[in-house]
Amino acid sequence: MSLAVPTDARQAPPPARLSALDETARAVQDGEVTDADVRVVRGAWTAYRDSDAVPELSARQMTRDLDALGSSDPKGAALRVMQNTTALRLRYEPVRTVDLERFSMWARQLGIDAAAGDAGAVAGDVTSLELAWERLRDDSTASAAVTADLHAARDAADREDTAAAGRPAPRLGAAIAKVQGPGILPGE
């Protein structure tokens, strides 16, 4: 779920509590989900929710996904928590900035799913990367490298070669930081 932009956009920097939630959600996505992780991210969510007017649907989704962190699919729940957090950032940050983070999030998830050997999830991750890339691509040298890595990941995902599909994941995450282009500010 994403919030409407510019309808929900705020002319202010992201609150510190949203940044803290973003950092804890990323840490949970990147590692094994422990009870301590769940407590930390839940505490960050509570602090943010109590400090900002969070849309009701966003609050329900985040609560549901935080509850699922202790389930049999904590990695899937961690991805959804990260997706929810990036959607909340749209209220404060340029769309391009959030899309760059989404691309990085999907690159991390591609590495996670490839390591798990989950061909279906890898195919979905590559598709999500391709869709995000359609909004981010520019004329830079870094952009050409990302495009080539995405083509390699797609080819491997189509063959269900999860190891090969996951190889470009770290490069994709690193290269996206070098991609330039105009940002779209909230309210513009």
mmCIF file of C-alpha atoms in Angstrom:
data_model
loop_
_atom_site.group_PDB
_atom_site.id
_atom_site.type_symbol
_atom_site.label_atom_id
_atom_site.label_comp_id
_atom_site.label_asym_id
_atom_site.label_seq_id
_atom_site.Cartn_x
_atom_site.Cartn_y
_atom_site.Cartn_z
ATOM 1 C CA MET A 1 0.000 0.000 0.000
ATOM 2 C CA SER A 2 1.220 3.526 -0.767
ATOM 3 C CA LEU A 3 -0.126 6.822 0.383
ATOM 4 C CA ALA A 4 -1.341 9.318 -2.163
ATOM 5 C CA VAL A 5 1.154 11.958 -3.149
ATOM 6 C CA PRO A 6 0.837 14.924 -3.009
ATOM 7 C CA THR A 7 -2.459 14.572 -1.099
ATOM 8 C CA ASP A 8 -0.738 13.162 1.996
ATOM 9 C CA ALA A 9 2.519 15.066 1.506
ATOM 10 C CA ARG A 10 3.846 17.227 4.299
ATOM 11 C CA GLN A 11 6.151 20.170 3.833
ATOM 12 C CA ALA A 12 8.483 19.051 6.595
ATOM 13 C CA PRO A 13 11.419 16.691 7.007
ATOM 14 C CA PRO A 14 10.605 13.145 8.103
ATOM 15 C CA PRO A 15 10.131 12.914 11.860
ATOM 16 C CA ALA A 16 13.038 11.348 13.753
ATOM 17 C CA ARG A 17 10.717 8.573 14.927
ATOM 18 C CA LEU A 18 9.912 7.649 11.311
ATOM 19 C CA SER A 19 13.641 7.516 10.563
ATOM 20 C CA ALA A 20 14.120 5.253 13.597
ATOM 21 C CA LEU A 21 11.287 3.003 12.381
ATOM 22 C CA ASP A 22 12.883 2.889 8.922
ATOM 23 C CA GLU A 23 16.270 1.880 10.366
ATOM 24 C CA THR A 24 14.824 -0.853 12.568
ATOM 25 C CA ALA A 25 12.624 -2.195 9.745
ATOM 26 C CA ARG A 26 15.685 -2.392 7.457
ATOM 27 C CA ALA A 27 17.666 -4.234 10.136
ATOM 28 C CA VAL A 28 14.869 -6.760 10.559
ATOM 29 C CA GLN A 29 14.672 -7.306 6.784
ATOM 30 C CA ASP A 30 18.424 -7.825 6.539
ATOM 31 C CA GLY A 31 18.842 -10.451 9.263
ATOM 32 C CA GLU A 32 17.251 -13.243 11.199
ATOM 33 C CA VAL A 33 14.153 -12.015 13.010
ATOM 34 C CA THR A 34 14.538 -12.471 16.758
ATOM 35 C CA ASP A 35 12.158 -11.678 19.600
ATOM 36 C CA ALA A 36 14.403 -8.734 20.464
ATOM 37 C CA ASP A 37 14.106 -7.441 16.869
ATOM 38 C CA VAL A 38 10.337 -7.655 17.053
ATOM 39 C CA ARG A 39 10.326 -5.693 20.332
ATOM 40 C CA VAL A 40 12.606 -2.994 18.876
ATOM 41 C CA VAL A 41 10.661 -2.520 15.660
ATOM 42 C CA ARG A 42 7.337 -2.633 17.531
ATOM 43 C CA GLY A 43 8.657 0.028 19.935
ATOM 44 C CA ALA A 44 9.797 2.193 17.008
ATOM 45 C CA TRP A 45 6.382 1.778 15.384
ATOM 46 C CA THR A 46 4.538 2.683 18.596
ATOM 47 C CA ALA A 47 6.717 5.775 19.105
ATOM 48 C CA TYR A 48 6.142 6.912 15.514
ATOM 49 C CA ARG A 49 2.407 6.098 15.487
ATOM 50 C CA ASP A 50 1.888 8.008 18.716
ATOM 51 C CA SER A 51 3.780 11.044 17.390
ATOM 52 C CA ASP A 52 2.142 11.464 13.966
ATOM 53 C CA ALA A 53 -1.304 11.235 12.414
ATOM 54 C CA VAL A 54 -0.900 7.858 10.706
ATOM 55 C CA PRO A 55 -3.686 6.989 8.249
ATOM 56 C CA GLU A 56 -5.935 4.271 9.688
ATOM 57 C CA LEU A 57 -5.332 1.755 6.887
ATOM 58 C CA SER A 58 -1.559 2.201 7.232
ATOM 59 C CA ALA A 59 -1.793 1.674 10.980
ATOM 60 C CA ARG A 60 -3.847 -1.517 10.548
ATOM 61 C CA GLN A 61 -1.463 -2.912 7.931
ATOM 62 C CA MET A 62 1.635 -2.168 9.964
ATOM 63 C CA THR A 63 0.120 -3.694 13.104
ATOM 64 C CA ARG A 64 -0.874 -6.830 11.161
ATOM 65 C CA ASP A 65 2.606 -7.148 9.638
ATOM 66 C CA LEU A 66 4.361 -6.561 12.966
ATOM 67 C CA ASP A 67 2.199 -9.293 14.507
ATOM 68 C CA ALA A 68 3.283 -11.587 11.651
ATOM 69 C CA LEU A 69 6.995 -11.093 12.447
ATOM 70 C CA GLY A 70 6.629 -13.878 15.009
ATOM 71 C CA SER A 71 4.962 -16.206 12.498
ATOM 72 C CA SER A 72 6.283 -18.999 10.319
ATOM 73 C CA ASP A 73 7.204 -16.428 7.628
ATOM 74 C CA PRO A 74 9.111 -13.680 9.458
ATOM 75 C CA LYS A 75 11.109 -12.736 6.324
ATOM 76 C CA GLY A 76 7.905 -12.061 4.389
ATOM 77 C CA ALA A 77 6.528 -10.027 7.275
ATOM 78 C CA ALA A 78 9.812 -8.088 7.522
ATOM 79 C CA LEU A 79 9.544 -7.206 3.820
ATOM 80 C CA ARG A 80 5.973 -5.975 4.320
ATOM 81 C CA VAL A 81 7.047 -3.893 7.351
ATOM 82 C CA MET A 82 9.741 -2.305 5.181
ATOM 83 C CA GLN A 83 7.211 -1.663 2.384
ATOM 84 C CA ASN A 84 4.837 -0.038 4.880
ATOM 85 C CA THR A 85 7.633 2.154 6.207
ATOM 86 C CA THR A 86 8.652 3.356 2.738
ATOM 87 C CA ALA A 87 4.997 4.194 2.009
ATOM 88 C CA LEU A 88 4.888 6.352 5.145
ATOM 89 C CA ARG A 89 8.048 8.150 3.981
ATOM 90 C CA LEU A 90 6.173 9.343 0.875
ATOM 91 C CA ARG A 91 4.439 11.860 3.119
ATOM 92 C CA TYR A 92 7.756 13.621 3.748
ATOM 93 C CA GLU A 93 10.276 12.801 1.037
ATOM 94 C CA PRO A 94 10.474 13.216 -2.730
ATOM 95 C CA VAL A 95 8.964 10.332 -4.677
ATOM 96 C CA ARG A 96 12.311 9.635 -6.351
ATOM 97 C CA THR A 97 14.053 9.347 -2.968
ATOM 98 C CA VAL A 98 11.486 6.814 -1.802
ATOM 99 C CA ASP A 99 11.672 4.920 -5.108
ATOM 100 C CA LEU A 100 15.458 4.686 -4.732
ATOM 101 C CA GLU A 101 14.955 3.167 -1.280
ATOM 102 C CA ARG A 102 12.324 0.795 -2.648
ATOM 103 C CA PHE A 103 14.779 -0.333 -5.317
ATOM 104 C CA SER A 104 17.426 -0.958 -2.636
ATOM 105 C CA MET A 105 14.850 -2.826 -0.541
ATOM 106 C CA TRP A 106 13.993 -5.132 -3.463
ATOM 107 C CA ALA A 107 17.694 -5.672 -4.229
ATOM 108 C CA ARG A 108 18.218 -6.789 -0.595
ATOM 109 C CA GLN A 109 15.145 -9.018 -0.833
ATOM 110 C CA LEU A 110 16.437 -10.558 -4.073
ATOM 111 C CA GLY A 111 19.616 -11.577 -2.242
ATOM 112 C CA ILE A 112 17.596 -13.025 0.650
ATOM 113 C CA ASP A 113 15.235 -14.997 -1.582
ATOM 114 C CA ALA A 114 18.030 -16.197 -3.883
ATOM 115 C CA ALA A 115 19.983 -17.486 -0.870
ATOM 116 C CA ALA A 116 16.844 -19.335 0.228
ATOM 117 C CA GLY A 117 16.502 -20.871 -3.257
ATOM 118 C CA ASP A 118 12.924 -19.591 -3.610
ATOM 119 C CA ALA A 119 12.460 -19.348 -7.400
ATOM 120 C CA GLY A 120 8.959 -17.861 -7.209
ATOM 121 C CA ALA A 121 10.002 -15.134 -4.783
ATOM 122 C CA VAL A 122 13.121 -14.401 -6.870
ATOM 123 C CA ALA A 123 10.975 -13.948 -9.988
ATOM 124 C CA GLY A 124 8.723 -11.566 -8.046
ATOM 125 C CA ASP A 125 11.698 -9.636 -6.678
ATOM 126 C CA VAL A 126 13.152 -9.186 -10.166
ATOM 127 C CA THR A 127 9.772 -7.989 -11.461
ATOM 128 C CA SER A 128 9.530 -5.485 -8.590
ATOM 129 C CA LEU A 129 13.051 -4.256 -9.371
ATOM 130 C CA GLU A 130 12.174 -3.879 -13.056
ATOM 131 C CA LEU A 131 9.049 -1.880 -12.252
ATOM 132 C CA ALA A 132 10.916 0.411 -9.868
ATOM 133 C CA TRP A 133 13.693 0.775 -12.446
ATOM 134 C CA GLU A 134 11.188 2.072 -15.026
ATOM 135 C CA ARG A 135 10.681 5.112 -12.764
ATOM 136 C CA LEU A 136 14.369 5.584 -11.884
ATOM 137 C CA ARG A 137 16.389 4.930 -15.041
ATOM 138 C CA ASP A 138 18.472 7.834 -16.367
ATOM 139 C CA ASP A 139 21.290 8.290 -18.905
ATOM 140 C CA SER A 140 24.236 7.743 -16.554
ATOM 141 C CA THR A 141 26.918 5.082 -16.789
ATOM 142 C CA ALA A 142 25.637 3.671 -13.492
ATOM 143 C CA SER A 143 22.203 3.340 -15.082
ATOM 144 C CA ALA A 144 23.605 1.202 -17.903
ATOM 145 C CA ALA A 145 25.224 -1.118 -15.350
ATOM 146 C CA VAL A 146 21.957 -1.476 -13.415
ATOM 147 C CA THR A 147 20.073 -2.248 -16.628
ATOM 148 C CA ALA A 148 22.607 -4.941 -17.555
ATOM 149 C CA ASP A 149 22.409 -6.509 -14.085
ATOM 150 C CA LEU A 150 18.605 -6.492 -14.227
ATOM 151 C CA HIS A 151 18.672 -8.236 -17.607
ATOM 152 C CA ALA A 152 21.011 -10.888 -16.169
ATOM 153 C CA ALA A 153 18.781 -11.343 -13.115
ATOM 154 C CA ARG A 154 15.661 -11.639 -15.301
ATOM 155 C CA ASP A 155 17.311 -14.210 -17.574
ATOM 156 C CA ALA A 156 18.392 -16.295 -14.576
ATOM 157 C CA ALA A 157 15.010 -15.939 -12.828
ATOM 158 C CA ASP A 158 13.229 -17.118 -15.981
ATOM 159 C CA ARG A 159 15.469 -20.223 -15.939
ATOM 160 C CA GLU A 160 14.744 -20.619 -12.184
ATOM 161 C CA ASP A 161 18.479 -20.345 -11.497
ATOM 162 C CA THR A 162 18.151 -18.601 -8.143
ATOM 163 C CA ALA A 163 21.906 -18.469 -7.469
ATOM 164 C CA ALA A 164 22.608 -16.666 -10.749
ATOM 165 C CA ALA A 165 19.599 -14.378 -10.292
ATOM 166 C CA GLY A 166 20.853 -13.367 -6.849
ATOM 167 C CA ARG A 167 24.437 -12.606 -7.895
ATOM 168 C CA PRO A 168 23.698 -9.055 -9.082
ATOM 169 C CA ALA A 169 21.747 -8.165 -5.907
ATOM 170 C CA PRO A 170 24.680 -6.533 -4.033
ATOM 171 C CA ARG A 171 25.765 -4.647 -7.169
ATOM 172 C CA LEU A 172 22.218 -3.431 -7.759
ATOM 173 C CA GLY A 173 21.984 -2.108 -4.222
ATOM 174 C CA ALA A 174 25.332 -0.339 -4.487
ATOM 175 C CA ALA A 175 24.833 1.000 -8.022
ATOM 176 C CA ILE A 176 21.443 2.561 -7.371
ATOM 177 C CA ALA A 177 23.083 5.141 -5.101
ATOM 178 C CA LYS A 178 25.022 6.418 -8.138
ATOM 179 C CA VAL A 179 21.972 6.882 -10.350
ATOM 180 C CA GLN A 180 21.164 10.560 -10.791
ATOM 181 C CA GLY A 181 18.158 12.415 -12.040
ATOM 182 C CA PRO A 182 15.543 14.923 -11.051
ATOM 183 C CA GLY A 183 13.677 14.375 -7.828
ATOM 184 C CA ILE A 184 9.974 14.909 -7.460
ATOM 185 C CA LEU A 185 9.271 16.849 -4.329
ATOM 186 C CA PRO A 186 6.059 16.350 -2.393
ATOM 187 C CA GLY A 187 3.513 18.919 -3.485
ATOM 188 C CA GLU A 188 5.160 19.618 -6.842
#
